[in-house]
Tab-separated table of C-alpha atoms and ligand atoms in Angstrom:
chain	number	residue	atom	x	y	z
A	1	UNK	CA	0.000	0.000	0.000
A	2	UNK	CA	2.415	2.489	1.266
A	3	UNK	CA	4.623	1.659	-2.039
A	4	UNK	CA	2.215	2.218	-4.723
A	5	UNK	CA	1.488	5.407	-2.917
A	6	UNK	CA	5.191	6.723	-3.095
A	7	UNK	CA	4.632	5.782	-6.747
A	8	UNK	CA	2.135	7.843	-6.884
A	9	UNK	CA	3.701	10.866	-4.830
A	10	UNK	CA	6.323	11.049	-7.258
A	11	UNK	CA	3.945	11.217	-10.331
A	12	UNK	CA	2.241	14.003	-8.588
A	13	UNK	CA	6.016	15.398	-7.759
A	14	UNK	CA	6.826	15.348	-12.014
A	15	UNK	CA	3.572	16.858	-13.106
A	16	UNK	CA	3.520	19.540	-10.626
A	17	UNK	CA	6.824	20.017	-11.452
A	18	UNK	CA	7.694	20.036	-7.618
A	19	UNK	CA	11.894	18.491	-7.071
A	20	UNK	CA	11.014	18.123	-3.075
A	21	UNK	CA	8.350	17.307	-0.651
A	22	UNK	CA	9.049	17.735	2.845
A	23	UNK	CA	6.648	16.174	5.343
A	24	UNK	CA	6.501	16.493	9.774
A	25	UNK	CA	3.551	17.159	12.140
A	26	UNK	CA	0.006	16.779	10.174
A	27	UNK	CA	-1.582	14.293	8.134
A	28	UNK	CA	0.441	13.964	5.169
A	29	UNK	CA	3.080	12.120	6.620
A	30	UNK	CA	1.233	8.902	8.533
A	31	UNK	CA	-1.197	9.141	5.364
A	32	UNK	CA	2.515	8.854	3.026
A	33	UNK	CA	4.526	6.465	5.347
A	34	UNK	CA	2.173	5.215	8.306
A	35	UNK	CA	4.114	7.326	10.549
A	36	UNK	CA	2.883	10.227	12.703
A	37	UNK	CA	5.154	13.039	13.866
A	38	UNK	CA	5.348	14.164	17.773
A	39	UNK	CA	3.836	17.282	17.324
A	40	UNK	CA	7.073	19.170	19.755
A	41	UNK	CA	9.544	21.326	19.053
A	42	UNK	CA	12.136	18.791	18.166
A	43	UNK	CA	12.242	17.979	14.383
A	44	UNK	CA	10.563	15.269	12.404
A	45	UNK	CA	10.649	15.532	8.773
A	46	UNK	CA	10.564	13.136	5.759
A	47	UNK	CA	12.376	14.315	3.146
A	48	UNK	CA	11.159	12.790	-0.538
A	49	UNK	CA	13.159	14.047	-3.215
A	50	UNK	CA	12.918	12.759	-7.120
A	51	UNK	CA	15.776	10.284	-7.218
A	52	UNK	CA	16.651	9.187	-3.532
A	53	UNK	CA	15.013	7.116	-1.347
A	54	UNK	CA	12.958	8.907	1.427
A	55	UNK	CA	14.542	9.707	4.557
A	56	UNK	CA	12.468	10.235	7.738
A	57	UNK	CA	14.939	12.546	9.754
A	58	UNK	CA	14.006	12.619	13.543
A	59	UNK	CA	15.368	12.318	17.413
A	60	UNK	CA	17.103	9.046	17.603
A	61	UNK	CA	15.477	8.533	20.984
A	62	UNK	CA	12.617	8.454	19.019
A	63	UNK	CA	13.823	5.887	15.969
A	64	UNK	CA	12.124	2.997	18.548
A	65	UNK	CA	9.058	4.632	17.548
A	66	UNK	CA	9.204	4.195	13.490
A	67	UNK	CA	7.440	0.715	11.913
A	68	UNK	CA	10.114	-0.236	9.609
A	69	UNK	CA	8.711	-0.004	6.028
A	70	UNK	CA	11.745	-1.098	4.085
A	71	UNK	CA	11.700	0.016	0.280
A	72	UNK	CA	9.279	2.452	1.647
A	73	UNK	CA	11.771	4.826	3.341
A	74	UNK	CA	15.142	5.176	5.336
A	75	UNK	CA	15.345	6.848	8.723
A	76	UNK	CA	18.120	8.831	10.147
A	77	UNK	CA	18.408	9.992	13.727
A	78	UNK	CA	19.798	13.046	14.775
A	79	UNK	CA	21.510	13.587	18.251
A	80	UNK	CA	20.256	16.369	21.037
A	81	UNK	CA	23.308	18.946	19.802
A	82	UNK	CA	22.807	18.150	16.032
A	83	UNK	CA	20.911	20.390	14.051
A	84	UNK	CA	17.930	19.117	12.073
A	85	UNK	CA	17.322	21.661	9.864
A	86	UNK	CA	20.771	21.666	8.726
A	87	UNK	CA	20.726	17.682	8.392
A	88	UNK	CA	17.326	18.640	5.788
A	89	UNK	CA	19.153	21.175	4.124
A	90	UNK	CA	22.014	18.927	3.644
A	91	UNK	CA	19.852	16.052	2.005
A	92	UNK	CA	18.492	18.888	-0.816
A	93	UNK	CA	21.585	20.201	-1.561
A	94	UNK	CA	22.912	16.389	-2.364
A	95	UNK	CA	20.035	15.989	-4.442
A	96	UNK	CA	19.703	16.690	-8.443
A	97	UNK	CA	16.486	18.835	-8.345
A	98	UNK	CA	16.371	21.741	-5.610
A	99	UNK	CA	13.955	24.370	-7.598
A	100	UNK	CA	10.745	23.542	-5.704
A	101	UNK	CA	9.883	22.174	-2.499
A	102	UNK	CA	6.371	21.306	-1.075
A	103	UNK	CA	6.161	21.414	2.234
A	104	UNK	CA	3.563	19.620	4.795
A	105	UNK	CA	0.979	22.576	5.312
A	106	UNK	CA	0.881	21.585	8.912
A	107	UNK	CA	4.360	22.235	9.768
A	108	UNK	CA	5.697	24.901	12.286
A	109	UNK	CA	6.657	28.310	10.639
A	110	UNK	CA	9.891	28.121	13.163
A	111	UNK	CA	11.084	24.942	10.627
A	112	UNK	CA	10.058	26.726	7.208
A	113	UNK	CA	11.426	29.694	8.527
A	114	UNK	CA	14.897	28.137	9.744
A	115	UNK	CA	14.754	25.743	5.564
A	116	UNK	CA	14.192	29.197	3.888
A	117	UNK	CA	16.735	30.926	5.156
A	118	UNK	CA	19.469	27.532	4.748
A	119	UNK	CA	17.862	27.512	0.786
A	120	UNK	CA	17.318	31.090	0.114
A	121	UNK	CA	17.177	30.668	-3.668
A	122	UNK	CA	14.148	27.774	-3.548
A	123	UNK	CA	10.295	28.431	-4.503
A	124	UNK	CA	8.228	26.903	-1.989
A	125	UNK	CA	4.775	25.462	-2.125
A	126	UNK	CA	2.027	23.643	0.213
A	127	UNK	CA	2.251	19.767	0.121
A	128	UNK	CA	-1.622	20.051	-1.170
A	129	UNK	CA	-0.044	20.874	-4.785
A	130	UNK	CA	1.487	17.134	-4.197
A	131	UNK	CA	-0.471	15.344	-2.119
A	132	UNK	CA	-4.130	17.122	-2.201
A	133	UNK	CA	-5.786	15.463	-5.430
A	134	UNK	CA	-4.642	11.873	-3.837
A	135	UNK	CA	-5.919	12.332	-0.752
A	136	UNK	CA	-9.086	13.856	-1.711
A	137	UNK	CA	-9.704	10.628	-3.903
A	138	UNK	CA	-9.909	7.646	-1.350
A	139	UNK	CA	-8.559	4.127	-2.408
A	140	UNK	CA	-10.978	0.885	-1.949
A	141	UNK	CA	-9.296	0.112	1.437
A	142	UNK	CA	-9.575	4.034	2.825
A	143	UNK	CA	-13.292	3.671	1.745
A	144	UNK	CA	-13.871	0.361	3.922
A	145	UNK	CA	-12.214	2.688	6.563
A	146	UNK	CA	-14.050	5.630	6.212
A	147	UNK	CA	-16.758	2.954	6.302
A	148	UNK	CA	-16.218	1.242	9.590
A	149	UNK	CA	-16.147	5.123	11.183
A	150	UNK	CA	-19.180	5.736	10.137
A	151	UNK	CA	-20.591	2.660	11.484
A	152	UNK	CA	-18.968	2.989	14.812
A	153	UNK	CA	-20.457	6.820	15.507
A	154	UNK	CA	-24.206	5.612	13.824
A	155	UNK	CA	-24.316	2.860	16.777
A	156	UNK	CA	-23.396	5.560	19.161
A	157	UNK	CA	-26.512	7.872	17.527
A	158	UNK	CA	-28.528	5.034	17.798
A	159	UNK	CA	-27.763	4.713	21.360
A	160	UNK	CA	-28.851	8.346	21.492
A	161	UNK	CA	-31.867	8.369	19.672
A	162	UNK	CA	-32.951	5.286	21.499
A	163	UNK	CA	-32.790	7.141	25.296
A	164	UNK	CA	-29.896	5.412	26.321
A	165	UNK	CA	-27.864	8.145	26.921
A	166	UNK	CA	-29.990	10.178	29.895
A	167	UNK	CA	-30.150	13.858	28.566
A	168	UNK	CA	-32.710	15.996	30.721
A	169	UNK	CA	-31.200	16.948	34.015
A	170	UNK	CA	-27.274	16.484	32.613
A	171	UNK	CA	-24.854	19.336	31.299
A	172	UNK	CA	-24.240	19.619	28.000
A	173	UNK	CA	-20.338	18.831	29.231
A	174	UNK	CA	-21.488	15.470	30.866
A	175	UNK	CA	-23.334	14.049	27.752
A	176	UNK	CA	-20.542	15.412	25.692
A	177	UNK	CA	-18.063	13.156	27.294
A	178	UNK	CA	-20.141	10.024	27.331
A	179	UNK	CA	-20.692	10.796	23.879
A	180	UNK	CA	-16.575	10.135	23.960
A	181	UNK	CA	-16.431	7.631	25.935
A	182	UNK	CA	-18.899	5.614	23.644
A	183	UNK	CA	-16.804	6.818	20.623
A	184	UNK	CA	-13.442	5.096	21.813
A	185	UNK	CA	-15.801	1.999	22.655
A	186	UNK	CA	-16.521	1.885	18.892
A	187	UNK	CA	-13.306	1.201	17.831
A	188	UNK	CA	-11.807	4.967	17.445
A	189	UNK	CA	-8.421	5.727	18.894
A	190	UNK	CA	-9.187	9.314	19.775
A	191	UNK	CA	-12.107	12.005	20.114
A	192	UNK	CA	-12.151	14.619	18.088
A	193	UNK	CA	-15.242	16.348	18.937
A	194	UNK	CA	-18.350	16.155	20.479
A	195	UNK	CA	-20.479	18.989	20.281
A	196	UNK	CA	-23.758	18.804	22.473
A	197	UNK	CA	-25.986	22.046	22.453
A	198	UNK	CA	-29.253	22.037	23.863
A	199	UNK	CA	-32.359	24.456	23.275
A	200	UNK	CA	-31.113	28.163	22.275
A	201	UNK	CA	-27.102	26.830	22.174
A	202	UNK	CA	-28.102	24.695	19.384
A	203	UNK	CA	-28.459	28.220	16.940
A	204	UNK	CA	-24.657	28.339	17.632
A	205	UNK	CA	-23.189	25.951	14.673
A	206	UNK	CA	-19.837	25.467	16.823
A	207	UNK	CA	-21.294	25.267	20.021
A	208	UNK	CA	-18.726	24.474	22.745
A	209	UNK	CA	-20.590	22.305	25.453
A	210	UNK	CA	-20.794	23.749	29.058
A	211	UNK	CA	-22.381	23.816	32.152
A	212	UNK	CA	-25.756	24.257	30.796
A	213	UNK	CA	-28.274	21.918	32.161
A	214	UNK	CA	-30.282	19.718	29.041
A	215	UNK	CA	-34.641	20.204	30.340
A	216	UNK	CA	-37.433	18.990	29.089
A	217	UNK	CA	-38.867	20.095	25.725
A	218	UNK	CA	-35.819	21.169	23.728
A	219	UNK	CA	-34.197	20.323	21.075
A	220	UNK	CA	-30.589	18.620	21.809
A	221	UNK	CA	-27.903	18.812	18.445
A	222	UNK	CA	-24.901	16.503	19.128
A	223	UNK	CA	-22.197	16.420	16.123
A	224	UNK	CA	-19.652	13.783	16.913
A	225	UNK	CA	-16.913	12.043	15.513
A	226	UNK	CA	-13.359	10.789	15.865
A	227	UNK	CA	-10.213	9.038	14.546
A	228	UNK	CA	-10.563	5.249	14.435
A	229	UNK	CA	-7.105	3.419	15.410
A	230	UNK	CA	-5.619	0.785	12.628
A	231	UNK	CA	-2.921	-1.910	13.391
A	232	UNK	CA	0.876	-1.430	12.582
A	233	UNK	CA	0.875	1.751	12.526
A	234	UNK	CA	-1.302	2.484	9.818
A	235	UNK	CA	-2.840	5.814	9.617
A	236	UNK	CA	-6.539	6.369	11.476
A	237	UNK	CA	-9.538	7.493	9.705
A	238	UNK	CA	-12.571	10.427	10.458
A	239	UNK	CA	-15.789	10.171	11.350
A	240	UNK	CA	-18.310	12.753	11.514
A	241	UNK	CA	-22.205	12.885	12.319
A	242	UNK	CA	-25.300	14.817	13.364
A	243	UNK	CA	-28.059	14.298	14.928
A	244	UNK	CA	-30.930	16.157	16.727
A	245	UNK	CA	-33.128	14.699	19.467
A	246	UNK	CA	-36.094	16.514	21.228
A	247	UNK	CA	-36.358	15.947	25.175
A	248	UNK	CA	-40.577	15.488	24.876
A	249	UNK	CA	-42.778	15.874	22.116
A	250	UNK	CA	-41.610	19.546	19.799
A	251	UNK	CA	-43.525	22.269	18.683
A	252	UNK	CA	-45.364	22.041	15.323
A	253	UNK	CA	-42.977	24.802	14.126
A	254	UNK	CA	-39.752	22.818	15.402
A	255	UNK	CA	-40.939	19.659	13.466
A	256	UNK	CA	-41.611	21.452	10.295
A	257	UNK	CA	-38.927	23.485	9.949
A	258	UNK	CA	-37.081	19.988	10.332
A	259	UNK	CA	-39.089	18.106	8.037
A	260	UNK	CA	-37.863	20.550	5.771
A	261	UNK	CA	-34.048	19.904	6.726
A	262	UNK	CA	-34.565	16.203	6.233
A	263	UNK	CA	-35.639	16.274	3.053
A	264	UNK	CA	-32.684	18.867	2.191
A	265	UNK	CA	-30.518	16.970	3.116
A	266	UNK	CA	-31.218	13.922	1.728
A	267	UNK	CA	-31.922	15.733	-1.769
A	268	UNK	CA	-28.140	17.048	-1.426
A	269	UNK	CA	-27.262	13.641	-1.079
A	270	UNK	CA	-28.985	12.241	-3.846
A	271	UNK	CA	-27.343	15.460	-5.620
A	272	UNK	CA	-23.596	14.348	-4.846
A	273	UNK	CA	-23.052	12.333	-8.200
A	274	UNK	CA	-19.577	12.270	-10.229
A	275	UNK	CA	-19.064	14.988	-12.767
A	276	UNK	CA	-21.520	17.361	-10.796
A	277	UNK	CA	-19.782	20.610	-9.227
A	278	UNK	CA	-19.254	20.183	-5.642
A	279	UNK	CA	-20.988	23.882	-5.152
A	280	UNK	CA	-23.924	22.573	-6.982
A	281	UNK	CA	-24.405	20.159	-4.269
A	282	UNK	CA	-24.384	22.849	-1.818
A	283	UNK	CA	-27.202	24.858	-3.410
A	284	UNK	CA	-29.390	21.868	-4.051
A	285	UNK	CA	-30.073	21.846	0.136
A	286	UNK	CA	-29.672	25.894	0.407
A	287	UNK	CA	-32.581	26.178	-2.503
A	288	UNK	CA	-34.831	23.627	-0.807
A	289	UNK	CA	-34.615	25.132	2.523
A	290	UNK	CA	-34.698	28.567	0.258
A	291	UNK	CA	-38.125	27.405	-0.854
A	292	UNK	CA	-39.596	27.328	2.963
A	293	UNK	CA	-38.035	30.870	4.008
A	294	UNK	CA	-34.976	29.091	5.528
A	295	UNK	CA	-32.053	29.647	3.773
A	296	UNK	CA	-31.161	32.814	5.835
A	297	UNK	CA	-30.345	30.487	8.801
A	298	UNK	CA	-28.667	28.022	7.182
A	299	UNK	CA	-25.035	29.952	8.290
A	300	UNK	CA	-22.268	27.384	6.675
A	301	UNK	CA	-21.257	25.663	3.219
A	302	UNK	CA	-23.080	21.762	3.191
A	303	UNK	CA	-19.596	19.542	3.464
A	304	UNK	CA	-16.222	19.313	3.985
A	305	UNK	CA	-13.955	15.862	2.418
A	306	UNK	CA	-13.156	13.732	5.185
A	307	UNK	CA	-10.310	11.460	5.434
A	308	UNK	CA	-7.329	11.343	7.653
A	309	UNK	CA	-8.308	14.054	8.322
A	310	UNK	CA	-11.667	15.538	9.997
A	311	UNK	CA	-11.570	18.033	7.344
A	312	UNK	CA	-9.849	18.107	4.313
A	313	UNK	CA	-10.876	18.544	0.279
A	314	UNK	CA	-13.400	18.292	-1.410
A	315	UNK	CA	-15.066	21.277	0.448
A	316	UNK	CA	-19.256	21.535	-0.361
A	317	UNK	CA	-19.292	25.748	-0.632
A	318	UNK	CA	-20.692	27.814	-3.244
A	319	UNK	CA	-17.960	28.800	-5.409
A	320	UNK	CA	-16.393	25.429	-5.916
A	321	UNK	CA	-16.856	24.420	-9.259
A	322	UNK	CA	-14.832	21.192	-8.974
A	323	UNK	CA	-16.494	18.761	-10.363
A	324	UNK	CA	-16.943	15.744	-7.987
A	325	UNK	CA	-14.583	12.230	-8.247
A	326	UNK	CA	-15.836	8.848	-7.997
A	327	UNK	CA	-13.431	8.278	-4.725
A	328	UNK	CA	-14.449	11.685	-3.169
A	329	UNK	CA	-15.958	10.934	0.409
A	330	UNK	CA	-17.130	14.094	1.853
A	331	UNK	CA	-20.161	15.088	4.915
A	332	UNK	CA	-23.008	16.834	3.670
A	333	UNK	CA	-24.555	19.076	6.652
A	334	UNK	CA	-27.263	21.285	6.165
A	335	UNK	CA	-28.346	22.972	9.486
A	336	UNK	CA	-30.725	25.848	10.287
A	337	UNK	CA	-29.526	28.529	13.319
A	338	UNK	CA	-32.347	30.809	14.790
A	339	UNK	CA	-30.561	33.083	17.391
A	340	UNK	CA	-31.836	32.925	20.634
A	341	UNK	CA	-34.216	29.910	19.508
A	342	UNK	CA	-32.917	26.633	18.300
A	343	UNK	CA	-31.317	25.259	15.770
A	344	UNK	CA	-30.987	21.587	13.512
A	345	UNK	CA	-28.375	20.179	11.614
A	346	UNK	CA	-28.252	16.325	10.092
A	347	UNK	CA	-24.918	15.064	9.219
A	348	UNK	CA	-23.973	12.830	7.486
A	349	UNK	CA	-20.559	10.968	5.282
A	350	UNK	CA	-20.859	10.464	1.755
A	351	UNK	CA	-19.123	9.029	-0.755
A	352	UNK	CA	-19.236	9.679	-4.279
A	353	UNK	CA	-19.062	6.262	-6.334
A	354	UNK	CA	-19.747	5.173	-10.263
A	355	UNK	CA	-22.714	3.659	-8.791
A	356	UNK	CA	-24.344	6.942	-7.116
A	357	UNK	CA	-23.812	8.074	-4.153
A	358	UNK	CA	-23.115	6.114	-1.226
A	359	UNK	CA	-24.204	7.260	2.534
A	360	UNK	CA	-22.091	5.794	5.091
A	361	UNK	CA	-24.008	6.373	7.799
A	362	UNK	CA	-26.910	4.915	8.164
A	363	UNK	CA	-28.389	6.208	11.720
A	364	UNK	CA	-32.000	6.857	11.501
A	365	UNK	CA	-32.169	10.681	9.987
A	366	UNK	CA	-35.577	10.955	11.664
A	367	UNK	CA	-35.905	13.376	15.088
A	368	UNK	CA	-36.017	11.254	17.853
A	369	UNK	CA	-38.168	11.730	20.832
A	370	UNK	CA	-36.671	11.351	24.438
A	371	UNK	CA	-38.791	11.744	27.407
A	372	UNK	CA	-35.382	10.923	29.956
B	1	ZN	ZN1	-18.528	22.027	11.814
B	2	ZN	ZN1	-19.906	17.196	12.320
B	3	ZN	ZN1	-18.677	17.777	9.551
C-alpha cells in the first residue's frame, strides 16, 4: 500500500513540477509512510526528493518509535546537539532537483522559517499541490475505513436516539463526554469532537458544550466524531455525524422546519453524483430550505472531504466548481440557526461512487423523541 502510494507521490512530484516534498507534524506524513510526527519542538521531517530514497529525519530517541517499512523509506536519527534543519538542508543540496519544495501545510513556521533561510534561492509550495488530489480521492481500502467510522459513531446515535444516553437533568459537558467515551468503545483511537448544544445553544453551529443543564422540551444537536485506530501503525480514519433529538414531544414549528431539513438533506445527497460541481451540491439543500423561508439560517457551506483528516478537500461551498470524483468521500450538513431559539443540523458521510452516491451512515435521519 504504502509503495504504490510513493509511486504515486512522485507522479504528482513530475507533473507539478515540484523536485522536493518535505513532510513532519500533520496528516500527510502517517497518510505517506504510516508514521505520525510528535507534534514538539524537536524535528521530524521526511524528506522525498525525485531520485533518492525517502529519509524520515528525527530524534534518535525516538527511531524505537518508526514501523520499519523497508523500500518504503530510510530513517536517520539526529543527536540532542545536532541540528535538524541543517541535516534537511544537507539532504536537498545532495540531491539533483532543488527548484521547488512542497512542504507539509501543517508544519511549524519556526522549521520553514529556519529551511528558507538555509535555501534562500528555492520556490516553496504547500504539500496540497502534491499530495491534495490523492488524498481527496480515497482508495478501496480508505473507503472500507471511512466505512467502519461511520458505522462505529451511527451505533453511538442510535444509542442516542434510542434514550440510552440520559439527557434531561445532565450538562451539556457530561453528555458530551459520554458521547466520547462511547466513541473510543466503537473502535476509534481518539475524540475529536463532540459537540452537544441544547435548546437556544443549538443556533450556535460550533457550540462548545458547558455547564448548561439539558430540560425537558428542547431540542438537543450533538455532532460527533473521531479518529478510528488501525494496526501497525497504519494511519486512522474520520468520522463525523449529526443528529438532533427533542427531550418530549416539539412544537409544530420545530418539526416542520425539520421536516424541511430532512428532506434537504437527503436531496443534497442524492445530488452528490460524479461529474456534478461540488458547489452545486451545496445549493441543491440551500434552494430547498430557500423554498420554505430558511435559507437565511442556514449559516455554513453543506460539506467538507473527510479522510485522515476531519476536514480536508473536497469542500461543499458555493464557489467550488470542482467537479466531484468517484473516490471523493465528503459530509453533507445542512443545518438551520435561529438566534436565541434553536437550531438543527443532520450530518452525514458520503461518498461519491460510479454507482451513485453512497451514505455511510446509516443512523436513523428521523428526530427522535426522548422523554429521559
Ligand atoms: Zn462544523
Ligand atoms: Zn460534524
Ligand atoms: Zn462535519
Amino acid at each position: 500500500m504504502f509503495e504504490t502510494r510513493l509511486d504515486r507521490v512522485r507522479e504528482a512530484m513530475a507533473t507539478a513540477d515540484v523536485d522536493a516534498l518535505l513532510l513532519s507534524v500533520g496528516p500527510d506524513l502517517p497518510w505517506m509512510i504510516g508514521y505520525e510526527a510528535m507534534p514538539l519542538e524537536r524535528l521530524t521531517m521526511l524528506v522525498v526528493t525525485r531520485d533518492t530514497e525517502p529519509t524520515l529525519v528525527l530524534p534518535s530517541f525516538e527511531v524505537p518509535r518508526v514501523v520499519d517499512r523497508p523500500g518504503v523509506f530510510a530513517v536517520q536519527g539526529w543527536g540532542e546537539t545536532e541540528d535538524p534543519v541543517e541535516l534537511v538542508a544537507a539532504r536537498l543540496d545532495a540531491s539533483a532537483g532543488g527548484g521547488t519544495i512542497a512542504i507539509g501545510d501543517h508544519t511549524w513556521s519556526r522549521f520553514l522559517v529556519a529551511l528558507q533561510h538555509r535555501l534562500p534561492d528555492r520556490k516553496w509550495v504547500s504539500s496540497q499541490t502534491v499530495v491534495g488530489d490523492l488524498r481527496a480521492v480515497k482508495e478501496p481500502h480508505e473507503l472500507d475505513r471511512l466505512a467502519a467510522a461511520a458505522s462505529g459513531v451511527d451505533r453511538v446515535a442510535a444509542a442516542l436516539q434510542g434514550g440510552e444516553i440520559p439527557l434531561i437533568g445532565r450538562t451539556e459537558a457530561e453528555v458530551s463526554a459520554e458521547l466520547g467515551r462511547r466513541i473510543l468503545a466503537e473502535g476509534h483511537a481518539k475524540v475529536n469532537f463532540a459537540i452537544v448544544a441544547a435548546g437556544e445553544n443549538a443556533a450556535s453551529p460550533h457550540h462548545h458544550p458547558g455547564d448548561r443543564v439539558i430540560k425537558p422540551g428542547e431540542v438537543v444537536l450533538c455532532d460527533f466524531g473521531g479518529t478510528t485506530s488501525e494496526p501497525h501503525g497504519e494511519p486512522g480514519y474520520c468520522s463525523d455525524i449529526t443528529r438532533c433529538v427533542y427531550t418530549g414531544q416539539p412544537p409544530a414549528e420545530f418539526l416542520e422546519q425539520f421536516d424541511v431539513l430532512a428532506d434537504a438533506q437527503r436531496m443534497a445527497v442524492e445530488a452528490a453524483t460524479v461529474g456534478s460541481a461540488a458547489a452545486s451540491v451545496d445549493a441543491v439543500a440551500r434552494s430547498r430550505l430557500a423554498d420554505a423561508d430558511m435559507d437565511q439560517w442556514f449559516l455554513h457551506r453543506l460539506g467538507h472531504g473527510i479522510g485522515v483528516e476531519a476536514h480536508e478537500d473536497p469542500y461543499l461551498v458555493d464557489g467550488n466548481q470542482e467537479p466531484l470524483s468517484a473516490g471523493n468521500v465528503f459530509s453533507v450538513e445542512p443545518g438551520f440557526y435561529i438566534a436565541d431559539k434553536w437550531g438543527a443540523r443532520i450530518e452525514d458521510i458520503v461518498a461519491c461512487t460510479a454507482d451513485g452516491p453512497r451514505s455511510l451512515n446509516q443512523a436513523d435521519h428521523a428526530l427522535a423523541i426522548v422523554e429521559a
